[in-house]
Structures are given as structure tokens and as C-alpha cells.
PDB file of C-alpha atoms in Angstrom:
ATOM      1  CA  MET A   1       0.000   0.000   0.000  1.00  0.00           C
ATOM      2  CA  ARG A   2       1.207   3.474  -0.826  1.00  0.00           C
ATOM      3  CA  TYR A   3       0.656   5.466   2.339  1.00  0.00           C
ATOM      4  CA  HIS A   4       0.851   8.797   0.558  1.00  0.00           C
ATOM      5  CA  ARG A   5      -2.406   7.932  -1.196  1.00  0.00           C
ATOM      6  CA  LEU A   6      -4.354   7.435   2.020  1.00  0.00           C
ATOM      7  CA  PRO A   7      -7.162  10.022   2.341  1.00  0.00           C
ATOM      8  CA  LEU A   8      -6.081  11.064   5.831  1.00  0.00           C
ATOM      9  CA  ARG A   9      -8.126  14.247   5.919  1.00  0.00           C
ATOM     10  CA  GLY A  10     -11.213  12.368   4.768  1.00  0.00           C
ATOM     11  CA  LEU A  11     -10.657   9.706   7.442  1.00  0.00           C
ATOM     12  CA  ALA A  12     -10.471  12.351  10.176  1.00  0.00           C
ATOM     13  CA  VAL A  13     -13.663  13.986   8.901  1.00  0.00           C
ATOM     14  CA  PHE A  14     -15.390  10.583   8.731  1.00  0.00           C
ATOM     15  CA  GLU A  15     -14.431   9.734  12.323  1.00  0.00           C
ATOM     16  CA  ALA A  16     -15.706  13.086  13.611  1.00  0.00           C
ATOM     17  CA  ALA A  17     -18.994  12.777  11.689  1.00  0.00           C
ATOM     18  CA  ALA A  18     -19.545   9.243  12.971  1.00  0.00           C
ATOM     19  CA  ARG A  19     -18.845  10.320  16.538  1.00  0.00           C
ATOM     20  CA  HIS A  20     -21.195  13.316  16.381  1.00  0.00           C
ATOM     21  CA  GLY A  21     -23.876  11.641  14.249  1.00  0.00           C
ATOM     22  CA  LYS A  22     -24.188  14.926  12.385  1.00  0.00           C
ATOM     23  CA  PHE A  23     -22.192  16.631   9.689  1.00  0.00           C
ATOM     24  CA  ALA A  24     -22.840  19.911  11.478  1.00  0.00           C
ATOM     25  CA  GLY A  25     -21.244  18.620  14.673  1.00  0.00           C
ATOM     26  CA  ALA A  26     -18.136  17.458  12.782  1.00  0.00           C
ATOM     27  CA  ALA A  27     -17.976  20.816  11.008  1.00  0.00           C
ATOM     28  CA  GLY A  28     -17.994  22.709  14.315  1.00  0.00           C
ATOM     29  CA  GLU A  29     -15.215  20.534  15.766  1.00  0.00           C
ATOM     30  CA  LEU A  30     -13.026  20.676  12.670  1.00  0.00           C
ATOM     31  CA  LEU A  31     -13.676  24.361  11.932  1.00  0.00           C
ATOM     32  CA  MET A  32     -15.159  23.521   8.573  1.00  0.00           C
ATOM     33  CA  THR A  33     -18.461  24.263   6.859  1.00  0.00           C
ATOM     34  CA  GLN A  34     -21.148  21.588   6.825  1.00  0.00           C
ATOM     35  CA  ALA A  35     -20.897  21.528   3.043  1.00  0.00           C
ATOM     36  CA  GLY A  36     -17.147  20.919   3.332  1.00  0.00           C
ATOM     37  CA  VAL A  37     -17.727  17.936   5.620  1.00  0.00           C
ATOM     38  CA  SER A  38     -20.324  16.548   3.232  1.00  0.00           C
ATOM     39  CA  GLN A  39     -17.909  16.930   0.326  1.00  0.00           C
ATOM     40  CA  HIS A  40     -15.091  15.072   2.154  1.00  0.00           C
ATOM     41  CA  ILE A  41     -17.460  12.222   3.042  1.00  0.00           C
ATOM     42  CA  ALA A  42     -18.719  11.983  -0.530  1.00  0.00           C
ATOM     43  CA  GLN A  43     -15.142  11.868  -1.857  1.00  0.00           C
ATOM     44  CA  LEU A  44     -14.212   9.164   0.678  1.00  0.00           C
ATOM     45  CA  GLU A  45     -17.251   7.069  -0.248  1.00  0.00           C
ATOM     46  CA  ALA A  46     -16.386   7.417  -3.935  1.00  0.00           C
ATOM     47  CA  ASP A  47     -12.794   6.392  -3.226  1.00  0.00           C
ATOM     48  CA  LEU A  48     -13.904   3.338  -1.234  1.00  0.00           C
ATOM     49  CA  GLY A  49     -16.792   2.459  -3.509  1.00  0.00           C
ATOM     50  CA  VAL A  50     -19.221   2.039  -0.597  1.00  0.00           C
ATOM     51  CA  GLU A  51     -21.713   4.199   1.294  1.00  0.00           C
ATOM     52  CA  LEU A  52     -20.608   4.991   4.837  1.00  0.00           C
ATOM     53  CA  PHE A  53     -23.643   6.961   6.040  1.00  0.00           C
ATOM     54  CA  VAL A  54     -27.357   6.961   5.604  1.00  0.00           C
ATOM     55  CA  ARG A  55     -28.359  10.622   5.378  1.00  0.00           C
ATOM     56  CA  ARG A  56     -31.443  11.483   7.405  1.00  0.00           C
ATOM     57  CA  HIS A  57     -33.287  14.716   8.108  1.00  0.00           C
ATOM     58  CA  ARG A  58     -31.863  15.202  11.607  1.00  0.00           C
ATOM     59  CA  GLY A  59     -28.460  13.644  11.105  1.00  0.00           C
ATOM     60  CA  VAL A  60     -26.635  10.661   9.704  1.00  0.00           C
ATOM     61  CA  GLU A  61     -26.337   6.987  10.636  1.00  0.00           C
ATOM     62  CA  LEU A  62     -23.532   4.623   9.824  1.00  0.00           C
ATOM     63  CA  THR A  63     -24.223   1.871   7.352  1.00  0.00           C
ATOM     64  CA  SER A  64     -23.054  -1.622   8.262  1.00  0.00           C
ATOM     65  CA  ALA A  65     -20.004  -1.041   6.050  1.00  0.00           C
ATOM     66  CA  GLY A  66     -19.439   2.333   7.722  1.00  0.00           C
ATOM     67  CA  ALA A  67     -19.625   0.809  11.224  1.00  0.00           C
ATOM     68  CA  ALA A  68     -17.081  -1.880  10.302  1.00  0.00           C
ATOM     69  CA  PHE A  69     -14.815   0.736   8.713  1.00  0.00           C
ATOM     70  CA  LEU A  70     -15.051   3.042  11.744  1.00  0.00           C
ATOM     71  CA  ALA A  71     -13.348   0.508  14.030  1.00  0.00           C
ATOM     72  CA  SER A  72     -10.272   0.402  11.799  1.00  0.00           C
ATOM     73  CA  VAL A  73     -10.232   4.177  11.337  1.00  0.00           C
ATOM     74  CA  GLU A  74     -10.425   4.836  15.085  1.00  0.00           C
ATOM     75  CA  GLN A  75      -7.593   2.400  15.778  1.00  0.00           C
ATOM     76  CA  GLY A  76      -5.416   3.828  13.027  1.00  0.00           C
ATOM     77  CA  LEU A  77      -6.009   7.461  13.953  1.00  0.00           C
ATOM     78  CA  LYS A  78      -5.240   6.711  17.610  1.00  0.00           C
ATOM     79  CA  MET A  79      -1.934   5.094  16.690  1.00  0.00           C
ATOM     80  CA  LEU A  80      -1.040   8.055  14.496  1.00  0.00           C
ATOM     81  CA  SER A  81      -2.026  10.490  17.238  1.00  0.00           C
ATOM     82  CA  ASP A  82       0.106   8.640  19.813  1.00  0.00           C
ATOM     83  CA  GLY A  83       3.062   8.583  17.429  1.00  0.00           C
ATOM     84  CA  VAL A  84       2.827  12.293  16.698  1.00  0.00           C
ATOM     85  CA  ALA A  85       2.549  13.094  20.424  1.00  0.00           C
ATOM     86  CA  SER A  86       5.599  10.939  21.175  1.00  0.00           C
ATOM     87  CA  ALA A  87       7.624  12.651  18.456  1.00  0.00           C
ATOM     88  CA  ARG A  88       6.647  16.061  19.776  1.00  0.00           C
ATOM     89  CA  ARG A  89       7.691  15.064  23.299  1.00  0.00           C
ATOM     90  CA  HIS A  90      11.088  13.980  22.003  1.00  0.00           C
ATOM     91  CA  ALA A  91      11.427  17.300  20.194  1.00  0.00           C
ATOM     92  CA  THR A  92      10.925  19.220  23.435  1.00  0.00           C
ATOM     93  CA  GLU A  93      12.916  16.897  25.714  1.00  0.00           C
ATOM     94  CA  LYS A  94      16.496  17.947  26.344  1.00  0.00           C
ATOM     95  CA  THR A  95      19.089  15.221  26.721  1.00  0.00           C
ATOM     96  CA  LEU A  96      22.856  15.241  27.075  1.00  0.00           C
ATOM     97  CA  HIS A  97      24.898  12.099  26.362  1.00  0.00           C
ATOM     98  CA  ILE A  98      28.202  11.778  28.234  1.00  0.00           C
ATOM     99  CA  LEU A  99      30.707   8.986  27.573  1.00  0.00           C
ATOM    100  CA  THR A 100      33.447   8.117  30.059  1.00  0.00           C
ATOM    101  CA  ASP A 101      35.220   5.144  31.605  1.00  0.00           C
ATOM    102  CA  ILE A 102      33.996   3.156  34.597  1.00  0.00           C
ATOM    103  CA  GLY A 103      36.607   4.518  37.008  1.00  0.00           C
ATOM    104  CA  PHE A 104      35.861   8.188  36.329  1.00  0.00           C
ATOM    105  CA  ALA A 105      32.115   7.571  36.343  1.00  0.00           C
ATOM    106  CA  ALA A 106      32.107   5.634  39.628  1.00  0.00           C
ATOM    107  CA  TRP A 107      34.653   7.562  41.688  1.00  0.00           C
ATOM    108  CA  TRP A 108      34.458  11.146  40.430  1.00  0.00           C
ATOM    109  CA  LEU A 109      31.285  11.772  38.453  1.00  0.00           C
ATOM    110  CA  MET A 110      28.638   9.814  40.382  1.00  0.00           C
ATOM    111  CA  PRO A 111      29.297  11.541  43.741  1.00  0.00           C
ATOM    112  CA  ARG A 112      28.711  14.870  41.940  1.00  0.00           C
ATOM    113  CA  ILE A 113      25.920  13.947  39.505  1.00  0.00           C
ATOM    114  CA  ALA A 114      23.186  15.330  41.773  1.00  0.00           C
ATOM    115  CA  ALA A 115      24.816  18.765  41.580  1.00  0.00           C
ATOM    116  CA  LEU A 116      24.768  18.568  37.788  1.00  0.00           C
ATOM    117  CA  SER A 117      21.078  17.659  37.841  1.00  0.00           C
ATOM    118  CA  GLU A 118      20.369  20.679  40.044  1.00  0.00           C
ATOM    119  CA  LEU A 119      22.317  22.885  37.647  1.00  0.00           C
ATOM    120  CA  MET A 120      20.308  21.636  34.643  1.00  0.00           C
ATOM    121  CA  PRO A 121      16.945  20.446  36.020  1.00  0.00           C
ATOM    122  CA  ASP A 122      15.315  20.393  32.571  1.00  0.00           C
ATOM    123  CA  VAL A 123      18.025  18.233  30.981  1.00  0.00           C
ATOM    124  CA  GLU A 124      18.188  14.442  31.153  1.00  0.00           C
ATOM    125  CA  VAL A 125      21.836  13.406  31.548  1.00  0.00           C
ATOM    126  CA  ARG A 126      22.538  10.024  29.985  1.00  0.00           C
ATOM    127  CA  LEU A 127      25.835   8.604  31.242  1.00  0.00           C
ATOM    128  CA  ILE A 128      27.397   5.688  29.368  1.00  0.00           C
ATOM    129  CA  THR A 129      30.678   3.977  30.295  1.00  0.00           C
ATOM    130  CA  THR A 130      33.214   2.212  28.107  1.00  0.00           C
ATOM    131  CA  GLN A 131      36.417   0.298  28.679  1.00  0.00           C
ATOM    132  CA  SER A 132      37.522   0.617  25.044  1.00  0.00           C
ATOM    133  CA  ASN A 133      40.819   2.197  24.108  1.00  0.00           C
ATOM    134  CA  ILE A 134      39.491   5.072  21.998  1.00  0.00           C
ATOM    135  CA  ASP A 135      42.580   6.285  20.191  1.00  0.00           C
ATOM    136  CA  SER A 136      42.000   5.512  16.508  1.00  0.00           C
ATOM    137  CA  GLN A 137      39.658   7.097  13.986  1.00  0.00           C
ATOM    138  CA  SER A 138      37.581   3.930  13.697  1.00  0.00           C
ATOM    139  CA  ASN A 139      37.171   3.726  17.481  1.00  0.00           C
ATOM    140  CA  ILE A 140      36.265   7.407  17.676  1.00  0.00           C
ATOM    141  CA  ASP A 141      33.698   7.090  14.903  1.00  0.00           C
ATOM    142  CA  ALA A 142      32.139   4.059  16.596  1.00  0.00           C
ATOM    143  CA  GLU A 143      32.248   5.182  20.229  1.00  0.00           C
ATOM    144  CA  LEU A 144      31.718   8.955  20.024  1.00  0.00           C
ATOM    145  CA  ALA A 145      29.117   9.092  17.257  1.00  0.00           C
ATOM    146  CA  ASP A 146      26.142   9.194  19.616  1.00  0.00           C
ATOM    147  CA  PHE A 147      27.565  11.346  22.403  1.00  0.00           C
ATOM    148  CA  ASP A 148      27.616  15.086  22.975  1.00  0.00           C
ATOM    149  CA  LEU A 149      30.854  14.983  24.940  1.00  0.00           C
ATOM    150  CA  ALA A 150      33.182  12.493  26.557  1.00  0.00           C
ATOM    151  CA  VAL A 151      35.624  12.492  29.461  1.00  0.00           C
ATOM    152  CA  LEU A 152      38.398  10.061  28.573  1.00  0.00           C
ATOM    153  CA  PHE A 153      41.959   9.272  29.610  1.00  0.00           C
ATOM    154  CA  GLY A 154      44.843   9.805  27.220  1.00  0.00           C
ATOM    155  CA  HIS A 155      47.232  12.332  25.688  1.00  0.00           C
ATOM    156  CA  GLY A 156      44.511  14.588  24.275  1.00  0.00           C
ATOM    157  CA  ASP A 157      45.165  13.753  20.626  1.00  0.00           C
ATOM    158  CA  TRP A 158      41.840  12.262  19.528  1.00  0.00           C
ATOM    159  CA  PRO A 159      41.501  12.748  15.733  1.00  0.00           C
ATOM    160  CA  GLY A 160      38.539  14.844  14.617  1.00  0.00           C
ATOM    161  CA  CYS A 161      37.846  16.074  18.144  1.00  0.00           C
ATOM    162  CA  LYS A 162      38.213  19.202  20.221  1.00  0.00           C
ATOM    163  CA  SER A 163      39.750  18.377  23.582  1.00  0.00           C
ATOM    164  CA  ALA A 164      40.873  20.031  26.786  1.00  0.00           C
ATOM    165  CA  ARG A 165      42.791  18.453  29.632  1.00  0.00           C
ATOM    166  CA  LEU A 166      40.698  18.347  32.763  1.00  0.00           C
ATOM    167  CA  PHE A 167      43.105  16.520  35.115  1.00  0.00           C
ATOM    168  CA  ALA A 168      46.759  15.627  34.651  1.00  0.00           C
ATOM    169  CA  GLU A 169      47.818  12.088  35.483  1.00  0.00           C
ATOM    170  CA  GLU A 170      49.023  12.054  39.088  1.00  0.00           C
ATOM    171  CA  VAL A 171      49.268   8.799  41.026  1.00  0.00           C
ATOM    172  CA  TYR A 172      50.532   7.683  44.413  1.00  0.00           C
ATOM    173  CA  PRO A 173      50.248   4.521  46.528  1.00  0.00           C
ATOM    174  CA  VAL A 174      47.146   4.154  48.724  1.00  0.00           C
ATOM    175  CA  CYS A 175      45.676   1.535  51.029  1.00  0.00           C
ATOM    176  CA  SER A 176      43.047   1.218  53.722  1.00  0.00           C
ATOM    177  CA  PRO A 177      44.003   2.352  57.266  1.00  0.00           C
ATOM    178  CA  SER A 178      43.467  -1.196  58.533  1.00  0.00           C
ATOM    179  CA  TYR A 179      46.005  -2.610  56.076  1.00  0.00           C
ATOM    180  CA  LEU A 180      48.775  -0.351  57.404  1.00  0.00           C
ATOM    181  CA  GLY A 181      48.966  -2.235  60.674  1.00  0.00           C
ATOM    182  CA  GLY A 182      51.708  -0.656  62.734  1.00  0.00           C
ATOM    183  CA  HIS A 183      53.321   1.169  59.822  1.00  0.00           C
ATOM    184  CA  THR A 184      53.296   4.961  59.748  1.00  0.00           C
ATOM    185  CA  THR A 185      52.963   7.418  56.895  1.00  0.00           C
ATOM    186  CA  PRO A 186      54.490   9.027  54.988  1.00  0.00           C
ATOM    187  CA  MET A 187      56.919   6.256  54.124  1.00  0.00           C
ATOM    188  CA  ALA A 188      59.823   5.862  51.724  1.00  0.00           C
ATOM    189  CA  PRO A 189      58.947   4.539  48.232  1.00  0.00           C
ATOM    190  CA  ALA A 190      61.079   1.439  48.783  1.00  0.00           C
ATOM    191  CA  GLU A 191      59.014   0.554  51.841  1.00  0.00           C
ATOM    192  CA  VAL A 192      55.861   0.442  49.698  1.00  0.00           C
ATOM    193  CA  GLY A 193      57.313  -2.527  47.818  1.00  0.00           C
ATOM    194  CA  ARG A 194      57.190  -4.706  50.914  1.00  0.00           C
ATOM    195  CA  PHE A 195      53.397  -4.724  50.826  1.00  0.00           C
ATOM    196  CA  ARG A 196      51.111  -6.793  48.654  1.00  0.00           C
ATOM    197  CA  LEU A 197      50.555  -4.769  45.472  1.00  0.00           C
ATOM    198  CA  LEU A 198      47.273  -4.529  43.590  1.00  0.00           C
ATOM    199  CA  HIS A 199      47.859  -4.387  39.825  1.00  0.00           C
ATOM    200  CA  LEU A 200      45.573  -3.056  37.115  1.00  0.00           C
ATOM    201  CA  ARG A 201      45.910  -5.300  34.077  1.00  0.00           C
ATOM    202  CA  SER A 202      45.835  -3.657  30.661  1.00  0.00           C
ATOM    203  CA  ASP A 203      44.598  -5.450  27.557  1.00  0.00           C
ATOM    204  CA  GLY A 204      47.000  -4.462  24.811  1.00  0.00           C
ATOM    205  CA  ARG A 205      49.069  -1.263  24.974  1.00  0.00           C
ATOM    206  CA  GLN A 206      49.525   0.148  28.492  1.00  0.00           C
ATOM    207  CA  ARG A 207      47.593   3.418  28.726  1.00  0.00           C
ATOM    208  CA  TRP A 208      48.272   4.305  32.360  1.00  0.00           C
ATOM    209  CA  PHE A 209      50.962   3.980  35.004  1.00  0.00           C
ATOM    210  CA  ALA A 210      51.748   0.558  36.419  1.00  0.00           C
ATOM    211  CA  TRP A 211      53.780  -0.446  39.458  1.00  0.00           C
ATOM    212  CA  ASP A 212      56.823  -1.004  37.217  1.00  0.00           C
ATOM    213  CA  ASP A 213      56.659   2.692  36.294  1.00  0.00           C
ATOM    214  CA  TRP A 214      56.423   3.648  39.948  1.00  0.00           C
ATOM    215  CA  PHE A 215      59.492   1.686  41.009  1.00  0.00           C
ATOM    216  CA  THR A 216      61.436   2.790  37.914  1.00  0.00           C
ATOM    217  CA  ALA A 217      60.865   6.382  39.010  1.00  0.00           C
ATOM    218  CA  PHE A 218      61.479   5.920  42.741  1.00  0.00           C
ATOM    219  CA  GLY A 219      63.802   2.941  43.080  1.00  0.00           C
ATOM    220  CA  ASP A 220      63.752  -0.809  42.613  1.00  0.00           C
ATOM    221  CA  ARG A 221      61.191  -2.837  44.487  1.00  0.00           C
ATOM    222  CA  PRO A 222      62.651  -5.042  47.216  1.00  0.00           C
ATOM    223  CA  ARG A 223      61.788  -8.716  47.314  1.00  0.00           C
ATOM    224  CA  ALA A 224      58.048  -8.966  47.951  1.00  0.00           C
ATOM    225  CA  GLY A 225      56.934 -10.857  51.014  1.00  0.00           C
ATOM    226  CA  GLN A 226      53.408 -11.476  49.715  1.00  0.00           C
ATOM    227  CA  GLN A 227      51.853 -12.592  46.439  1.00  0.00           C
ATOM    228  CA  ASP A 228      50.452  -9.678  44.434  1.00  0.00           C
ATOM    229  CA  LEU A 229      46.904  -9.486  43.116  1.00  0.00           C
ATOM    230  CA  THR A 230      46.055  -8.469  39.531  1.00  0.00           C
ATOM    231  CA  LEU A 231      42.636  -7.187  38.463  1.00  0.00           C
ATOM    232  CA  ASN A 232      41.358  -5.999  35.083  1.00  0.00           C
ATOM    233  CA  ASN A 233      39.101  -3.186  36.301  1.00  0.00           C
ATOM    234  CA  TYR A 234      40.022  -0.094  38.319  1.00  0.00           C
ATOM    235  CA  GLN A 235      36.736  -0.318  40.168  1.00  0.00           C
ATOM    236  CA  LEU A 236      37.859  -3.722  41.478  1.00  0.00           C
ATOM    237  CA  VAL A 237      41.346  -2.434  42.275  1.00  0.00           C
ATOM    238  CA  LEU A 238      39.968   0.304  44.530  1.00  0.00           C
ATOM    239  CA  GLN A 239      37.438  -2.047  46.055  1.00  0.00           C
ATOM    240  CA  ALA A 240      40.250  -4.454  46.947  1.00  0.00           C
ATOM    241  CA  ALA A 241      42.221  -1.588  48.491  1.00  0.00           C
ATOM    242  CA  LEU A 242      39.203  -0.470  50.523  1.00  0.00           C
ATOM    243  CA  LEU A 243      38.754  -4.030  51.766  1.00  0.00           C
ATOM    244  CA  GLY A 244      42.359  -4.147  52.998  1.00  0.00           C
ATOM    245  CA  GLN A 245      43.640  -6.523  50.333  1.00  0.00           C
ATOM    246  CA  GLY A 246      46.786  -4.559  49.504  1.00  0.00           C
ATOM    247  CA  VAL A 247      48.255  -1.312  48.162  1.00  0.00           C
ATOM    248  CA  ALA A 248      46.950   0.254  44.941  1.00  0.00           C
ATOM    249  CA  LEU A 249      48.092   3.096  42.753  1.00  0.00           C
ATOM    250  CA  GLY A 250      45.573   5.866  43.275  1.00  0.00           C
ATOM    251  CA  TRP A 251      44.731   8.319  40.492  1.00  0.00           C
ATOM    252  CA  ALA A 252      43.977  11.878  41.535  1.00  0.00           C
ATOM    253  CA  PRO A 253      41.347  13.219  41.582  1.00  0.00           C
ATOM    254  CA  LEU A 254      39.381   9.953  41.379  1.00  0.00           C
ATOM    255  CA  ILE A 255      40.365   9.040  44.927  1.00  0.00           C
ATOM    256  CA  ASP A 256      40.407  12.526  46.471  1.00  0.00           C
ATOM    257  CA  GLU A 257      37.182  11.966  48.400  1.00  0.00           C
ATOM    258  CA  LEU A 258      38.327   8.541  49.617  1.00  0.00           C
ATOM    259  CA  ILE A 259      41.489  10.162  50.965  1.00  0.00           C
ATOM    260  CA  GLY A 260      39.537  13.070  52.390  1.00  0.00           C
ATOM    261  CA  ASN A 261      37.072  10.920  54.333  1.00  0.00           C
ATOM    262  CA  GLY A 262      39.767   8.548  55.596  1.00  0.00           C
ATOM    263  CA  SER A 263      38.673   5.473  53.640  1.00  0.00           C
ATOM    264  CA  LEU A 264      42.129   5.352  52.039  1.00  0.00           C
ATOM    265  CA  VAL A 265      45.538   6.556  53.205  1.00  0.00           C
ATOM    266  CA  ARG A 266      48.194   8.088  51.000  1.00  0.00           C
ATOM    267  CA  LEU A 267      51.528   6.348  51.661  1.00  0.00           C
ATOM    268  CA  THR A 268      54.104   8.653  50.060  1.00  0.00           C
ATOM    269  CA  PRO A 269      54.298  12.396  49.442  1.00  0.00           C
ATOM    270  CA  GLN A 270      55.860  11.985  45.989  1.00  0.00           C
ATOM    271  CA  PRO A 271      53.365  11.616  43.148  1.00  0.00           C
ATOM    272  CA  LEU A 272      54.196  10.121  39.777  1.00  0.00           C
ATOM    273  CA  THR A 273      53.026  12.424  36.973  1.00  0.00           C
ATOM    274  CA  SER A 274      52.848  12.401  33.182  1.00  0.00           C
ATOM    275  CA  ALA A 275      51.556  14.457  30.256  1.00  0.00           C
ATOM    276  CA  ARG A 276      48.513  12.205  30.066  1.00  0.00           C
ATOM    277  CA  GLY A 277      45.286  12.759  31.917  1.00  0.00           C
ATOM    278  CA  TYR A 278      41.520  13.028  31.673  1.00  0.00           C
ATOM    279  CA  HIS A 279      40.265  15.207  28.848  1.00  0.00           C
ATOM    280  CA  ILE A 280      36.914  16.680  27.899  1.00  0.00           C
ATOM    281  CA  ILE A 281      36.281  15.676  24.287  1.00  0.00           C
ATOM    282  CA  GLU A 282      33.796  17.030  21.757  1.00  0.00           C
ATOM    283  CA  PRO A 283      33.384  15.336  18.352  1.00  0.00           C
ATOM    284  CA  LEU A 284      33.705  18.070  15.738  1.00  0.00           C
ATOM    285  CA  HIS A 285      31.306  16.382  13.295  1.00  0.00           C
ATOM    286  CA  ARG A 286      28.388  16.250  15.756  1.00  0.00           C
ATOM    287  CA  PRO A 287      25.920  19.172  15.955  1.00  0.00           C
ATOM    288  CA  ARG A 288      26.703  21.269  19.027  1.00  0.00           C
ATOM    289  CA  ASN A 289      24.423  20.662  22.006  1.00  0.00           C
ATOM    290  CA  ALA A 290      23.734  23.988  23.726  1.00  0.00           C
ATOM    291  CA  ASP A 291      24.158  22.386  27.169  1.00  0.00           C
ATOM    292  CA  VAL A 292      27.720  21.187  26.494  1.00  0.00           C
ATOM    293  CA  ALA A 293      29.198  24.557  27.497  1.00  0.00           C
ATOM    294  CA  THR A 294      27.385  24.388  30.838  1.00  0.00           C
ATOM    295  CA  VAL A 295      28.706  20.897  31.550  1.00  0.00           C
ATOM    296  CA  LYS A 296      32.253  21.866  30.575  1.00  0.00           C
ATOM    297  CA  ALA A 297      32.182  24.807  32.957  1.00  0.00           C
ATOM    298  CA  TRP A 298      30.748  22.585  35.697  1.00  0.00           C
ATOM    299  CA  LEU A 299      33.453  19.969  35.228  1.00  0.00           C
ATOM    300  CA  ALA A 300      36.105  22.652  35.751  1.00  0.00           C
ATOM    301  CA  THR A 301      34.502  24.246  38.816  1.00  0.00           C
ATOM    302  CA  PRO A 302      36.727  25.651  41.600  1.00  0.00           C
ATOM    303  CA  SER A 303      36.260  22.420  43.575  1.00  0.00           C
ATOM    304  CA  VAL A 304      38.864  20.987  41.208  1.00  0.00           C
ATOM    305  CA  PRO A 305      42.440  22.046  42.080  1.00  0.00           C
ATOM    306  CA  ASP A 306      43.509  24.920  39.880  1.00  0.00           C
ATOM    307  CA  ALA A 307      46.726  23.173  38.903  1.00  0.00           C
ATOM    308  CA  LEU A 308      44.742  20.318  37.396  1.00  0.00           C
ATOM    309  CA  ARG A 309      42.144  22.322  35.505  1.00  0.00           C
ATOM    310  CA  ALA A 310      42.326  23.051  31.812  1.00  0.00           C
ATOM    311  CA  THR A 311      42.294  26.644  30.670  1.00  0.00           C
ATOM    312  CA  ALA A 312      41.881  26.343  26.912  1.00  0.00           C
ATOM    313  CA  PHE A 313      40.696  24.003  24.188  1.00  0.00           C
ATOM    314  CA  GLU A 314      42.873  22.770  21.376  1.00  0.00           C
ATOM    315  CA  ASP A 315      41.529  21.423  18.129  1.00  0.00           C
ATOM    316  CA  CYS A 316      42.759  17.962  17.172  1.00  0.00           C
ATOM    317  CA  GLU A 317      43.049  17.590  13.429  1.00  0.00           C
ATOM    318  CA  GLY A 318      41.805  14.183  12.342  1.00  0.00           C
TER     319      GLY A 318
END
């Protein structure tokens, strides 16, 4: 069936006339003349090849064919009406899609998401996490296509994107207070190596600091007295540290609140830093969402240490 040939106006007039039982009633509802209603009904009957109404002096009555046809028309018009209403709701709804990794979402963004909702009460924030290494054009096209902005870890050189560093990479050893036992902090880096270490396993190319990097920077690790534990998710690494299972490398500012409330203890004063970090990323090919600027400003609020906040955006040529 060719939908463009459906007599939609005639169907709406027919439904109104059947409901009112009078052409005059349908005309008043549809802001038409009675003659106009009669003409639409006549054209519809000619198109269908069947009489839909019996015309009487005081109104009209449906024929048996008209009564059977009305059920289908009512159902179809209701479905169309619901579809149009749904589309209009989507047109007025405001949504913002944010892509990030599980660690940033769980330990930095989620504790602050209520504040973002208060800042933009009329916007639905849709937060999606990924563990993918988004550093190639194909990955960017696949992962960032449906998002207004992303907060991802790397060097800031995502092709076809505009990016700004939000936090530099800064890590230091942390553990739960209970795991320290009788040891005191701060301690020398070499002393950290005597504890059980919690490793974050990387699939493929290493994108973040590992314990080997730490001991390369601050001295060789002494012979370990306990078997280390390796996990493939930073959420699990921090959970193990909180449960007193060992010492983890803690990324600032993801663990700032855990340090602040005493759930974790920083073991050394020296951080290990790099040119990498978390960046705010905007795909250049995607139409600009007006709320992105508000979220960017919120992400870089004064609650974030000034030394770690970005001050300008740089275009990345893809």
C-alpha cells in the first residue's frame, strides 16, 4: 500500500462525523463548513466504492459497512495520534549524552551527579561507560558518534575532536588504614614494595601507570613478602584496596574523596606524573548541544584544584 495515497483528511472527517452523528457537529469541531464535511465524506465514499452513512433529516447513521470501517479508522487514527505526540515530546525533551570510563564515572562523576542535575533540572543526563581504548579514527567514529561529549583518559590527541585536559595524570600509593597495621605514613617509596601490590591489568598497549613505572621512578622494588593481586578493572582495584587486600596506585582526583574521608591513606608524598590525563572531548562532526558549554564549565569548577584544571581548548586535526 502506498501510504501517501491514504485520504487522511477524509478519514479524520469521517471519524468526527460518525462520533457526532451529524455533519454539522463534525464541522464545528473541525472548523469547517457543513458543506465541506459533506464533500469530504462523498469523496471518501467514492474512493472506497461504498456508502458509509445513511443521510437522514436530523443527522446521519452509519451503514453496516461504515460501522465496520469506523473501528479500523479509530484504531489507526489513535496510533497516528500517539506517534505524533511521542515525536513532539522527544522534540521538546532535552538530553545530554556523556561517555566516560567506569573509574571516572564511579569515583568522580557519580558523587557529583546530583549537583549537575540541580544545575540543569530540565536536561536528562545520559551517562554511558566504556572500557575501550578510543585512540583511533575507527574507534572514535564508533564510540563517540552518539555522544555530545566524553571524558576520557589519554594524551589529548583524539583525531577529529576538540579536547581540553581536565586533570593531569598524578598517582601515588594508597591503602586502607586497617592494612597499614603498625606502619606509619608518609613512608619511603622502597618501603611500599614490601606490601602486597594490587595491579591493574591492561589489555593491549599500556595506557596508564603501572607499578613497574612507579618503582622505575622511585627505586627498585625489594623482594616482595606477599603474592600480588592483579585485576582488570580499576573499580575492582579500589574495592580491593578499601577491603584491605593490599596497596593500589591511586589516580587523583578519582580518589580525592576517599582520601579526604579517611577510607584510604596516601603512603608517600611523591606523586608520579605524566603528560597524560583526563580530557573533555567534543566530536567536531556532531551538531553542538547547547548544554555542552554548561557541563564543561561545571566539570572545571573551583572544587577541582587549579593546577589540574584546563584553561583552553585545542583542536585535534583528524
